[in-house]
Coordinates of C-alpha atoms in Angstrom, one line a residue:
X1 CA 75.1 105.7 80.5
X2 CA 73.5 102.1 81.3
X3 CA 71.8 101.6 84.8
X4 CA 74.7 100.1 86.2
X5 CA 77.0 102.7 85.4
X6 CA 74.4 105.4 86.9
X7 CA 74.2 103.2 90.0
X8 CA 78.3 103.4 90.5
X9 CA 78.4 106.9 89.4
X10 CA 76.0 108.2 92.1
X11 CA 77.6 105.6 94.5
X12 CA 81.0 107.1 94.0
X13 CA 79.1 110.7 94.5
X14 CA 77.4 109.7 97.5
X15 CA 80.6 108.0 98.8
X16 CA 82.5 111.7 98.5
X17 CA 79.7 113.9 99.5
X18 CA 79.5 112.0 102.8
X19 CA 83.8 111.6 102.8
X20 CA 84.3 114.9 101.8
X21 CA 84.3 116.9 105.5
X22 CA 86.0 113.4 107.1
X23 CA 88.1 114.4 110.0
X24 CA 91.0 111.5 110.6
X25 CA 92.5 111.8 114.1
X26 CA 96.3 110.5 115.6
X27 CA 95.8 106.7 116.9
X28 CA 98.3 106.6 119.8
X29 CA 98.1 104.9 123.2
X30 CA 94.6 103.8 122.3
X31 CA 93.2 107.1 122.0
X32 CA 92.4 109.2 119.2
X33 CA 94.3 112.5 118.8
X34 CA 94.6 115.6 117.1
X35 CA 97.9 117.0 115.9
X36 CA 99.7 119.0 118.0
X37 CA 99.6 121.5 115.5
X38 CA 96.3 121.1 114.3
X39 CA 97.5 120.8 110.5
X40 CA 95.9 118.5 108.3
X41 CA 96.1 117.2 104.7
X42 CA 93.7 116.0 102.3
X43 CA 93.3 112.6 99.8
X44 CA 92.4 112.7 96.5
X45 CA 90.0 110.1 94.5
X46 CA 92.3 109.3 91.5
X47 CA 89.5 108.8 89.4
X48 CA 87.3 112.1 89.8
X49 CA 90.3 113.9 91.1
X50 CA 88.2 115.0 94.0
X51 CA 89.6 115.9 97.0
X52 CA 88.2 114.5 100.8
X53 CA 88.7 114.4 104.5
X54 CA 90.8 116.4 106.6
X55 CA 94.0 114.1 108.0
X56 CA 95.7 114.7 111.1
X57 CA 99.4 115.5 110.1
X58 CA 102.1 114.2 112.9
X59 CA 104.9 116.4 113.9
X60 CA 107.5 115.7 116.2
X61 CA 105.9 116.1 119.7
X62 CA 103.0 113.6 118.1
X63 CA 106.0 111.3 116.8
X64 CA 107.3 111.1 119.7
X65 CA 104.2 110.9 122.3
X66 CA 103.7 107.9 119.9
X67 CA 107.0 106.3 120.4
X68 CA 106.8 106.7 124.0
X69 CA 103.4 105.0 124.3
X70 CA 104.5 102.1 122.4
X71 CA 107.9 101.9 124.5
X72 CA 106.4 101.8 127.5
X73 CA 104.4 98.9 127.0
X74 CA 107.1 97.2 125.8
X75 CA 109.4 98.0 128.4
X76 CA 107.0 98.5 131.4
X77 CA 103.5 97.0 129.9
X78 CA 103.0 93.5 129.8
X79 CA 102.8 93.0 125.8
X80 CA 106.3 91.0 125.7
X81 CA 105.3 88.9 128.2
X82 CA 101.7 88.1 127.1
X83 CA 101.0 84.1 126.6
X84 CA 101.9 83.6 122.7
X85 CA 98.2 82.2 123.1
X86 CA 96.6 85.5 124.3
X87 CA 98.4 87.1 121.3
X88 CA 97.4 84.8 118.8
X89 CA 93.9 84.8 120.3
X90 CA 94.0 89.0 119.8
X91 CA 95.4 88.5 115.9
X92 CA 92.9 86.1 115.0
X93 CA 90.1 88.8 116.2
X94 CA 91.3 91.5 114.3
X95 CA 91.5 89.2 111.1
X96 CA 87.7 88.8 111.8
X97 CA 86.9 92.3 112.7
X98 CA 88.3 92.8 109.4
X99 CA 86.4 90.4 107.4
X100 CA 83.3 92.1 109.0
X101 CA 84.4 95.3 107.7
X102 CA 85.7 93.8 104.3
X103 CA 83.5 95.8 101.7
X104 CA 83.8 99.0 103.6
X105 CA 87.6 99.3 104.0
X106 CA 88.1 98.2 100.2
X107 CA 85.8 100.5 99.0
X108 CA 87.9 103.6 100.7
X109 CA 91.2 101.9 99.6
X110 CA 89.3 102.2 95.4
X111 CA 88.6 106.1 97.2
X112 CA 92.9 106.3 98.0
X113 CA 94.7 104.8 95.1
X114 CA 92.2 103.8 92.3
X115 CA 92.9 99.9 92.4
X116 CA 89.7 98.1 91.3
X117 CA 87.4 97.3 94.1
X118 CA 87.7 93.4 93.3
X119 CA 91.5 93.7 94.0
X120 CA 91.1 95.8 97.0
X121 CA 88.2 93.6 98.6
X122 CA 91.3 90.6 97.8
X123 CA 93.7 92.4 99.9
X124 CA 91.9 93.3 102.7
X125 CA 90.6 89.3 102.9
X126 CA 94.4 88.7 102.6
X127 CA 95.2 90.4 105.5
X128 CA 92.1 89.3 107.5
X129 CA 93.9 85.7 106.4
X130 CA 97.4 87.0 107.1
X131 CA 96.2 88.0 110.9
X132 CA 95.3 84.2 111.6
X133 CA 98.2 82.5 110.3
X134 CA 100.4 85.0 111.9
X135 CA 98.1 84.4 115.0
X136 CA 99.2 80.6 114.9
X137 CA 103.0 81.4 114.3
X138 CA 103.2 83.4 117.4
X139 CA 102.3 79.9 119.5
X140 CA 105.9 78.7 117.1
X141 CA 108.7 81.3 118.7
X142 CA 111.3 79.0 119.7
X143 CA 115.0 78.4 120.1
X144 CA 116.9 75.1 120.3
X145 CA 119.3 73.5 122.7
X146 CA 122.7 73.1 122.0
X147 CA 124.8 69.8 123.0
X148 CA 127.9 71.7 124.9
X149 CA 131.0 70.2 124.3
X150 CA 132.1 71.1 127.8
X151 CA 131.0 69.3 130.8
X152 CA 129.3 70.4 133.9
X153 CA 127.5 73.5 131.3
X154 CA 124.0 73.5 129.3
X155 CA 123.3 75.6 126.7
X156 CA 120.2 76.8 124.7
X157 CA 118.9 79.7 122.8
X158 CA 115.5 81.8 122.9
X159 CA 114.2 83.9 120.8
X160 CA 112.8 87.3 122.3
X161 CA 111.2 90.6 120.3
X162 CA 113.3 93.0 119.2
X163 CA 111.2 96.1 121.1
X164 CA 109.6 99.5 119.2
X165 CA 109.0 98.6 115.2
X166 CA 107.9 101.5 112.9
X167 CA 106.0 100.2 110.3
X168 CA 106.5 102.7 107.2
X169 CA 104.0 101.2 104.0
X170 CA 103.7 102.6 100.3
X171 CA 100.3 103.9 98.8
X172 CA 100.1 100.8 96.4
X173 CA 98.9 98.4 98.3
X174 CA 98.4 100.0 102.0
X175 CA 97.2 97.1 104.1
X176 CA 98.6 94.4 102.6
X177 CA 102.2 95.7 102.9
X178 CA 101.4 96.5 106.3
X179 CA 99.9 92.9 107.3
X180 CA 103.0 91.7 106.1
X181 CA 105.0 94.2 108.7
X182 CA 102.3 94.7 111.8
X183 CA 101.2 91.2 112.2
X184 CA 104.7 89.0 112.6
X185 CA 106.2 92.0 114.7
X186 CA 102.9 91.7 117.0
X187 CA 103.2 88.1 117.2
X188 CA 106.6 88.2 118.0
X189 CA 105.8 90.6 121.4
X190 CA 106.9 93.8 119.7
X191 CA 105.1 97.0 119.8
X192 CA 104.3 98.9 116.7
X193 CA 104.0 102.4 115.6
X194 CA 102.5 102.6 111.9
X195 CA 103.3 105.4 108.9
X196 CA 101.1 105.1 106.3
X197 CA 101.9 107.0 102.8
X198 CA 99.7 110.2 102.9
X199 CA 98.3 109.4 99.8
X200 CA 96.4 106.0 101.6
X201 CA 96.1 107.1 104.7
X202 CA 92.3 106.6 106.3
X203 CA 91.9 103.0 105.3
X204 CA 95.1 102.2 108.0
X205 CA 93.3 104.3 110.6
X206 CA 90.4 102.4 110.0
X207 CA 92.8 99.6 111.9
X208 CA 92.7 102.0 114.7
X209 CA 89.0 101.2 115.8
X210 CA 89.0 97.3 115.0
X211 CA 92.8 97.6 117.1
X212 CA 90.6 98.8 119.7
X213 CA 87.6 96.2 119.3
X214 CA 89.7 93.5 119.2
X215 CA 91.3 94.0 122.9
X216 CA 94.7 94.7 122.2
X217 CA 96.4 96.7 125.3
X218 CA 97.2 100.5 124.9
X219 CA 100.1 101.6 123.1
X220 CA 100.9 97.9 121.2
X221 CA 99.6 99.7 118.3
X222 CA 99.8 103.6 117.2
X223 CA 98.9 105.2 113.3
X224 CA 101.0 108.3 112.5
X225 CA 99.6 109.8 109.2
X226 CA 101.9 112.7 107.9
X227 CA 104.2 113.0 104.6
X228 CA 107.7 112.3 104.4
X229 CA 109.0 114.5 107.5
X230 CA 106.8 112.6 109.6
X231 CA 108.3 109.4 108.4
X232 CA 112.0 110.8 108.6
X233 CA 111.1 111.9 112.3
X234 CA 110.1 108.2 113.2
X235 CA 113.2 106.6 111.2
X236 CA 115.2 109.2 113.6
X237 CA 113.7 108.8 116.8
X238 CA 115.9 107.0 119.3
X239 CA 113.0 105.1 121.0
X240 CA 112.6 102.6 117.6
X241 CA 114.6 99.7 117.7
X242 CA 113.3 98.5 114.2
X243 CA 112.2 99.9 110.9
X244 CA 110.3 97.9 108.2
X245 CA 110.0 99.9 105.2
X246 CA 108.6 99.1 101.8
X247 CA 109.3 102.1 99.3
X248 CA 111.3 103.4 97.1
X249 CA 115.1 102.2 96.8
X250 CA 116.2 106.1 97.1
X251 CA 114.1 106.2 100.3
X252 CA 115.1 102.8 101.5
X253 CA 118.9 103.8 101.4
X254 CA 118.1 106.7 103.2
X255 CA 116.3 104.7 105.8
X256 CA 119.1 102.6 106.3
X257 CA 121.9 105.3 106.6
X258 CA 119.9 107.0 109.6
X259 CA 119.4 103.1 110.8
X260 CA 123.0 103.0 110.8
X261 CA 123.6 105.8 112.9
X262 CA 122.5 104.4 115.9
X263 CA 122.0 100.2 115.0
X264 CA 118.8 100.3 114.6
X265 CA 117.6 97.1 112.7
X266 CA 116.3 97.2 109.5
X267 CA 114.1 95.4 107.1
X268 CA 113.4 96.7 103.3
X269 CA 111.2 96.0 100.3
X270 CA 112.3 98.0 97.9
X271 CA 112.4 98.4 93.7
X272 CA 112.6 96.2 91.2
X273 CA 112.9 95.7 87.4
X274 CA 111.9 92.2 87.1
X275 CA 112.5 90.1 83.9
X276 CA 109.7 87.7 82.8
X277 CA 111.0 85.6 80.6
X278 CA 109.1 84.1 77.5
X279 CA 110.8 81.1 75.6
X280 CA 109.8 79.6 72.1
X281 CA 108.4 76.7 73.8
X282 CA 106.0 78.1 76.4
X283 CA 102.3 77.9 76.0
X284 CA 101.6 81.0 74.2
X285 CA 98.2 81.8 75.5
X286 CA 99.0 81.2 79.2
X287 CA 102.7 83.5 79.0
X288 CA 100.5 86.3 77.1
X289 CA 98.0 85.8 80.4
X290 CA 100.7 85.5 83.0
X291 CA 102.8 88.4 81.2
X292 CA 99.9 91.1 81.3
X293 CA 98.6 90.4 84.9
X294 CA 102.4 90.8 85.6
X295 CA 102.9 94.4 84.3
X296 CA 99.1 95.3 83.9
X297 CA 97.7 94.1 86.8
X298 CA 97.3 97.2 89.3
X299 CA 98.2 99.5 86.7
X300 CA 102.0 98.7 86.7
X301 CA 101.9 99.8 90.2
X302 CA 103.6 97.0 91.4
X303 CA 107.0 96.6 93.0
X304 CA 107.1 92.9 91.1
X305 CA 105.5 94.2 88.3
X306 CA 107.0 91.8 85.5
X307 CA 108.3 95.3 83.6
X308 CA 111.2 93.8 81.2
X309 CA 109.5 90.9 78.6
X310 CA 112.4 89.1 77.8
X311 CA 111.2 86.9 74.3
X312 CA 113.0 84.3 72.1
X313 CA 113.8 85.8 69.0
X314 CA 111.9 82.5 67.5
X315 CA 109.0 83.5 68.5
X316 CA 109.0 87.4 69.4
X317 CA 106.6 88.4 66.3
X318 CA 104.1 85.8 67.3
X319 CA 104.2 86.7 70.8
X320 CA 104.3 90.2 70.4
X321 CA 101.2 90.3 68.3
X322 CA 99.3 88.0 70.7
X323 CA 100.1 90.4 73.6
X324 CA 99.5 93.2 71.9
X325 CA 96.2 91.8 70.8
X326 CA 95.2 90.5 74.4
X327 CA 96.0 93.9 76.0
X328 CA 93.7 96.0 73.6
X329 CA 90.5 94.1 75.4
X330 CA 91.6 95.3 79.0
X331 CA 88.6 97.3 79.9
X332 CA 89.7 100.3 81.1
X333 CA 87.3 102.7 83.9
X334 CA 85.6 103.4 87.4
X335 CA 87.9 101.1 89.4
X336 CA 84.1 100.5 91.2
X337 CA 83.1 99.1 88.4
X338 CA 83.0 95.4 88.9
X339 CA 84.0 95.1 85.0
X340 CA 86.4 96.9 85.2
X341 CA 89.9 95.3 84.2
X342 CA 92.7 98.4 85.0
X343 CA 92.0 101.3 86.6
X344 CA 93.9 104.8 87.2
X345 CA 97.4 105.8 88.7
X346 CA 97.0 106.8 92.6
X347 CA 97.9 110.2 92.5
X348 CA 99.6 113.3 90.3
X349 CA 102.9 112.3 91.1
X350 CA 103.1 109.1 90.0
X351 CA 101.1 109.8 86.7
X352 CA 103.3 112.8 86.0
X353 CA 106.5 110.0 86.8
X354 CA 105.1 107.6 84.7
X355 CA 104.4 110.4 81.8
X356 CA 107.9 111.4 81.2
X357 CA 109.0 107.6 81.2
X358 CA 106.8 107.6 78.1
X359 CA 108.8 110.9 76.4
X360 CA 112.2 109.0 77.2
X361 CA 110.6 106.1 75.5
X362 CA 110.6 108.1 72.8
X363 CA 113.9 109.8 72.7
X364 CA 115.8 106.2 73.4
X365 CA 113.9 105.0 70.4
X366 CA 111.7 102.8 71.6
X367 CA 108.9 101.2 68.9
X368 CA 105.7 101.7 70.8
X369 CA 103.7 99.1 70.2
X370 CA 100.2 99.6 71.7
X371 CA 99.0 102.7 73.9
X372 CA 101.5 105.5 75.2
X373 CA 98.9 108.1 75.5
X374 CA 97.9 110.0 79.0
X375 CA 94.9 111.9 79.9
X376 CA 93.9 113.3 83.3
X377 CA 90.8 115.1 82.1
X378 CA 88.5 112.2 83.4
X379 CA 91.0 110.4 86.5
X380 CA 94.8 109.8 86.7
X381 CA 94.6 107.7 83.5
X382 CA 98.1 105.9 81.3
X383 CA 97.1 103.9 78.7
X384 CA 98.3 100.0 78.9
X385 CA 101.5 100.6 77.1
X386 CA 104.0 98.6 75.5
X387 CA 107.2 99.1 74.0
X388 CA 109.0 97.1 71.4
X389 CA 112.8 96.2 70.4
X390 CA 113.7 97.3 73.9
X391 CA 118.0 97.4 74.5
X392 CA 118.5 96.8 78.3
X393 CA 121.2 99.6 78.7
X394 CA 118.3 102.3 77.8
X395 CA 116.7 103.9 80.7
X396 CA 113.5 102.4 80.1
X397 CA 115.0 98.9 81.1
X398 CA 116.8 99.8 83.8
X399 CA 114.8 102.5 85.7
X400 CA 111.7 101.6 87.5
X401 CA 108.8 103.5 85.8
X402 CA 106.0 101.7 88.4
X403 CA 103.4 102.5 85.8
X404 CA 101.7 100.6 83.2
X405 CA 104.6 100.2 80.6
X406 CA 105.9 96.8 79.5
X407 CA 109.2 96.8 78.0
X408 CA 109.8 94.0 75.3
X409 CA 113.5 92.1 75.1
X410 CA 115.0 90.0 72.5
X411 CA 117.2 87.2 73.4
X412 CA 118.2 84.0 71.5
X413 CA 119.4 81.2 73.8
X414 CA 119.6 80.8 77.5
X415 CA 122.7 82.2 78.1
X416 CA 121.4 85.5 77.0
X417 CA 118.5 85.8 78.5
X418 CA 120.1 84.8 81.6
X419 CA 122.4 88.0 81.1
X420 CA 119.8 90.2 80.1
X421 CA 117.9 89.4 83.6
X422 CA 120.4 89.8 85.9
X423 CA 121.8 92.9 84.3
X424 CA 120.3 95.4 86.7
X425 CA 120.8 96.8 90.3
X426 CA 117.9 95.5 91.2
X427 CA 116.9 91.7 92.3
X428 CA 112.9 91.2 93.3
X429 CA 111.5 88.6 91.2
X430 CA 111.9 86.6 87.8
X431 CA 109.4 84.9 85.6
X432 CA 110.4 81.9 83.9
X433 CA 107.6 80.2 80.9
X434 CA 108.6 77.0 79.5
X435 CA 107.3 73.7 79.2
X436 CA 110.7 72.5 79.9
X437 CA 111.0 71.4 83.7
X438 CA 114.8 70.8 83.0
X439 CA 115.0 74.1 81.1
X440 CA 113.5 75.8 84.6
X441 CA 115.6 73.8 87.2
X442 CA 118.4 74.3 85.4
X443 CA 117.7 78.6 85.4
X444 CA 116.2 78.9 88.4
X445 CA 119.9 78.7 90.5
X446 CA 121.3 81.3 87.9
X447 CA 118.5 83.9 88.2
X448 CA 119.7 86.9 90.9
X449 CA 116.1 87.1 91.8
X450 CA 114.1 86.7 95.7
X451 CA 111.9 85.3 94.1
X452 CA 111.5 83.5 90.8
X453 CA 107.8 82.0 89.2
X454 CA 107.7 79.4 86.8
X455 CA 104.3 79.3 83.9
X456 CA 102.7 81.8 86.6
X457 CA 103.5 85.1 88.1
X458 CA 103.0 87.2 90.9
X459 CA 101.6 84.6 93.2
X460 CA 102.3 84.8 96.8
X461 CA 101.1 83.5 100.3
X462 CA 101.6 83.7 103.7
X463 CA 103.5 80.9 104.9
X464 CA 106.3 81.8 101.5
X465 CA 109.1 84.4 102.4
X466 CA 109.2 87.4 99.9
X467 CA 111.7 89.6 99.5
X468 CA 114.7 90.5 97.1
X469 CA 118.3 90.8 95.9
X470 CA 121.1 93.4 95.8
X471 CA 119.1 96.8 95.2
X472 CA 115.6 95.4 95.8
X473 CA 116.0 95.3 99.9
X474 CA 117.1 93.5 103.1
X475 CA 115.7 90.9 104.6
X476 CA 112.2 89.0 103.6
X477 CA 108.3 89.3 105.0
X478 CA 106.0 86.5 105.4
X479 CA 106.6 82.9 106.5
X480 CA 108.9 81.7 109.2
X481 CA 111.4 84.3 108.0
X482 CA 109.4 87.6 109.0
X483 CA 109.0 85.8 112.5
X484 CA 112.5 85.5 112.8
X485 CA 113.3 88.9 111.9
X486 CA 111.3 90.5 114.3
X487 CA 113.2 89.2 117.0
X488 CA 116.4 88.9 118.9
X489 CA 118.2 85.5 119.7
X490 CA 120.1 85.1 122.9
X491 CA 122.3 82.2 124.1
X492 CA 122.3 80.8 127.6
X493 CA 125.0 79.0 129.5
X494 CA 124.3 77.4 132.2
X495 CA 127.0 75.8 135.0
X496 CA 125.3 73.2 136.7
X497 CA 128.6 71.4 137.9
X498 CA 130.4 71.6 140.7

């Protein structure tokens, strides 16, 4: 082992001898709680499968002492109507609080779900970034006036926030998901009760304290950590007027069916099975790129992952070898390790998942291609794998494996490959490479997709709505969009005649 390596091995030691006896409390009303029950739960490192801290697990009586605290500072506190200038003044702290703390939080997130440290230390800047654009928006909550076509009346809409939001995020990428959630409802005036996934849960609590720092009054923001009863208690609980979810589409259906019940509104993120879509006339060198960050990047663990490579049968030898070629150098390892390229699955679940996606690989016939292999003697490793002369009815095509596996499509003309990518239940994203502008325009309209890239994938920002199709969810995050739908608009009439 080099010196380098020795240094981020006996960091990562250091790191869980000092995390190992962590006790994470309840964040609710501004105070830091234990359980009513006193149980607790513990995370696991992904990479040296050790276990660490003790977290608070939320049952119903915390659940609801946590929905209580956030309704009554929406209802009787003064958060709705705080100047949208206060508010953004309050986002645009935490976003710096979080800059200061940048290295730290990533470096528990690598601890959580084994995402390299360089990807984690981007999200968390993202969100510190996220917090100041959402800061400005909040100074942007308008309605409009309406010319009334009877006289002796006005008319005009506002826009006001919809109340108690619970904030349920995945264990892929924690804070990110959240920003994208937490900061437009806070901006809009509403109050927020967060669920992380138990398998991320200490670097949201970590929000708790810079919450705290920043000045924000009590009960605007609450943590619940807990598995999935605590989240189905929160979904349930008559207090929440809103649930933003980003999960699973089995979970997300379930979401909305209890939403149902009693109107709650809704937004979802849910799966996807996205095509990216390789024609004979693309650059070769930047669609091989653009292909493997879009299934490789994060270790598949992506709900946009780019997991169906549709290629022109012109050239789907060349390309295949090229990609096949490119994604033998990824440099597999410590996701500390600055060199590191692709890094393990988060927890047991997911690998195990991901596992039996390869043996159905096999029994559909699939042609593997490169990796396919599995090993969780030394972390939560699947190799890079990917799978040739892929038929989109088999289950690898149409299922979302959320793991490192790249499924490779042949198609011949546009018309096909147009078929091919909308011939799934689910509607996320699409990847277009050509050099042909016309060829794009002409596709773009055609593709059922939220969200389609053109010679580039998996780029996002702040100010772009994201957000899918038919199976993939309801509604979109970010922009002017997730403003919108965190409030309610009402319409005023006004006599002023005689």
């Amino acid at each position: 082992m080099d010196t380098t390596l020795a240094k981020i091995s006996d960091l990562r030691a250091n790191w869980l001898r000092a995390h190992a006896d962590r006790a994470e409390q309840l964040f609710i009303n501004n105070e830091w709680r234990h359980s009513v029950s006193g149980a607790t739960f513990r995370c696991m490192d992904p990479f040296s499968l050790a276990h660490w801290g003790h977290i608070a697990m939320a049952g119903p009586v915390d659940v609801d002492a946590a929905v209580s605290a956030a309704r009554a500072a929406f209802d009787g506190g003064a958060w709705p109507r705080t100047a949208p200038a206060r508010r953004a003044a309050l986002l645009a702290r935490l976003g710096e609080l979080v800059e200061s703390s940048i290295d730290e939080i990533a470096r528990t997130l690598v601890f959580e779900n084994g995402k390299t440290f360089e990807e984690m230390r981007r999200m968390t800047q993202s969100f510190a970034s996220d917090c100041r654009f959402f800061g400005a928006m909040a100074e942007t909550v308008h309605g409009y006036t309406v010319s009334s076509n009877l006289p002796g009346y006005a008319s005009y809409t506002v826009r006001e926030p919809i109340g108690v939001v619970a904030a349920i995020t995945p264990w892929n990428t924690p804070l990110g998901l959240l920003g994208w959630k937490l900061l437009p409802a806070l901006a809009a005036g509403n109050t927020v009760v967060i669920k992380p996934s138990e398998v991320t849960p200490v670097s949201t609590l970590m929000l708790g304290d810079l919450v705290l720092e920043a000045g924000f009054p009590p009960g605007v923001v609450n943590i619940l950590t807990g598995d999935g009863t605590t989240g189905a208690a929160l979904v349930a609980h008559p207090g929440v007027d809103k649930i933003a979810f980003t999960g699973s589409t089995r979970t997300g259906t379930a979401i909305a069916k209890l939403a149902a019940e009693r109107h709650a509104r809704v937004s979802l993120e849910l799966g996807g099975k996205s095509p990216n879509i390789v024609f004979e006339d693309a650059a070769l060198e930047k669609a091989v790129a653009g292909v493997i960050g879009g299934i490789f990047g994060a270790s598949g663990q992506s709900c946009n992952a780019g997991s169906r490579v549709l290629v022109q049968r012109a050239i789907y030898d060349e390309f295949t070898a090229a990609l096949v070629e490119r994604t033998r150098q990824l440099r597999t390892g410590d996701p500390l390790d600055p060199q590191t390229q692709f890094g393990p699955l988060a927890f047991r679940g997911q690998y195990q998942k991901v596992c039996e996606y390869l043996s159905i690989a096999e029994a559909e016939g699939a042609r593997l291609l490169l990796g396919g292999k599995a090993t969780d003697s030394a972390g939560l490793f699947v190799e890079p794998t990917i799978l040739g002369d892929v038929d989109n009815s088999w289950r690898i095509a149409r299922e979302e494996i959320f793991g490192p596996v790249a499924s490779l499509i042949p198609f011949d003309d546009e018309a096909e490959a147009v078929r091919i990518a909308n011939d799934t239940v689910f509607g996320l994203a699409a990847g277009l490479w050509t050099e042909n502008l016309r060829r794009a325009h002409r596709l773009i309209p055609q593709l059922r997709a939220g969200v389609v890239w053109v010679n580039t994938y998996r780029m996002g920002g702040h100010a772009i709505p994201f957000g899918g199709y038919k199976q993939s969810g309801v509604g979109r995050e970010m922009g002017i969009d997730a403003l919108n739908a965190y409030t309610e608009v009402k319409s005023v009439w006004i006599n002023h005649g005689e």
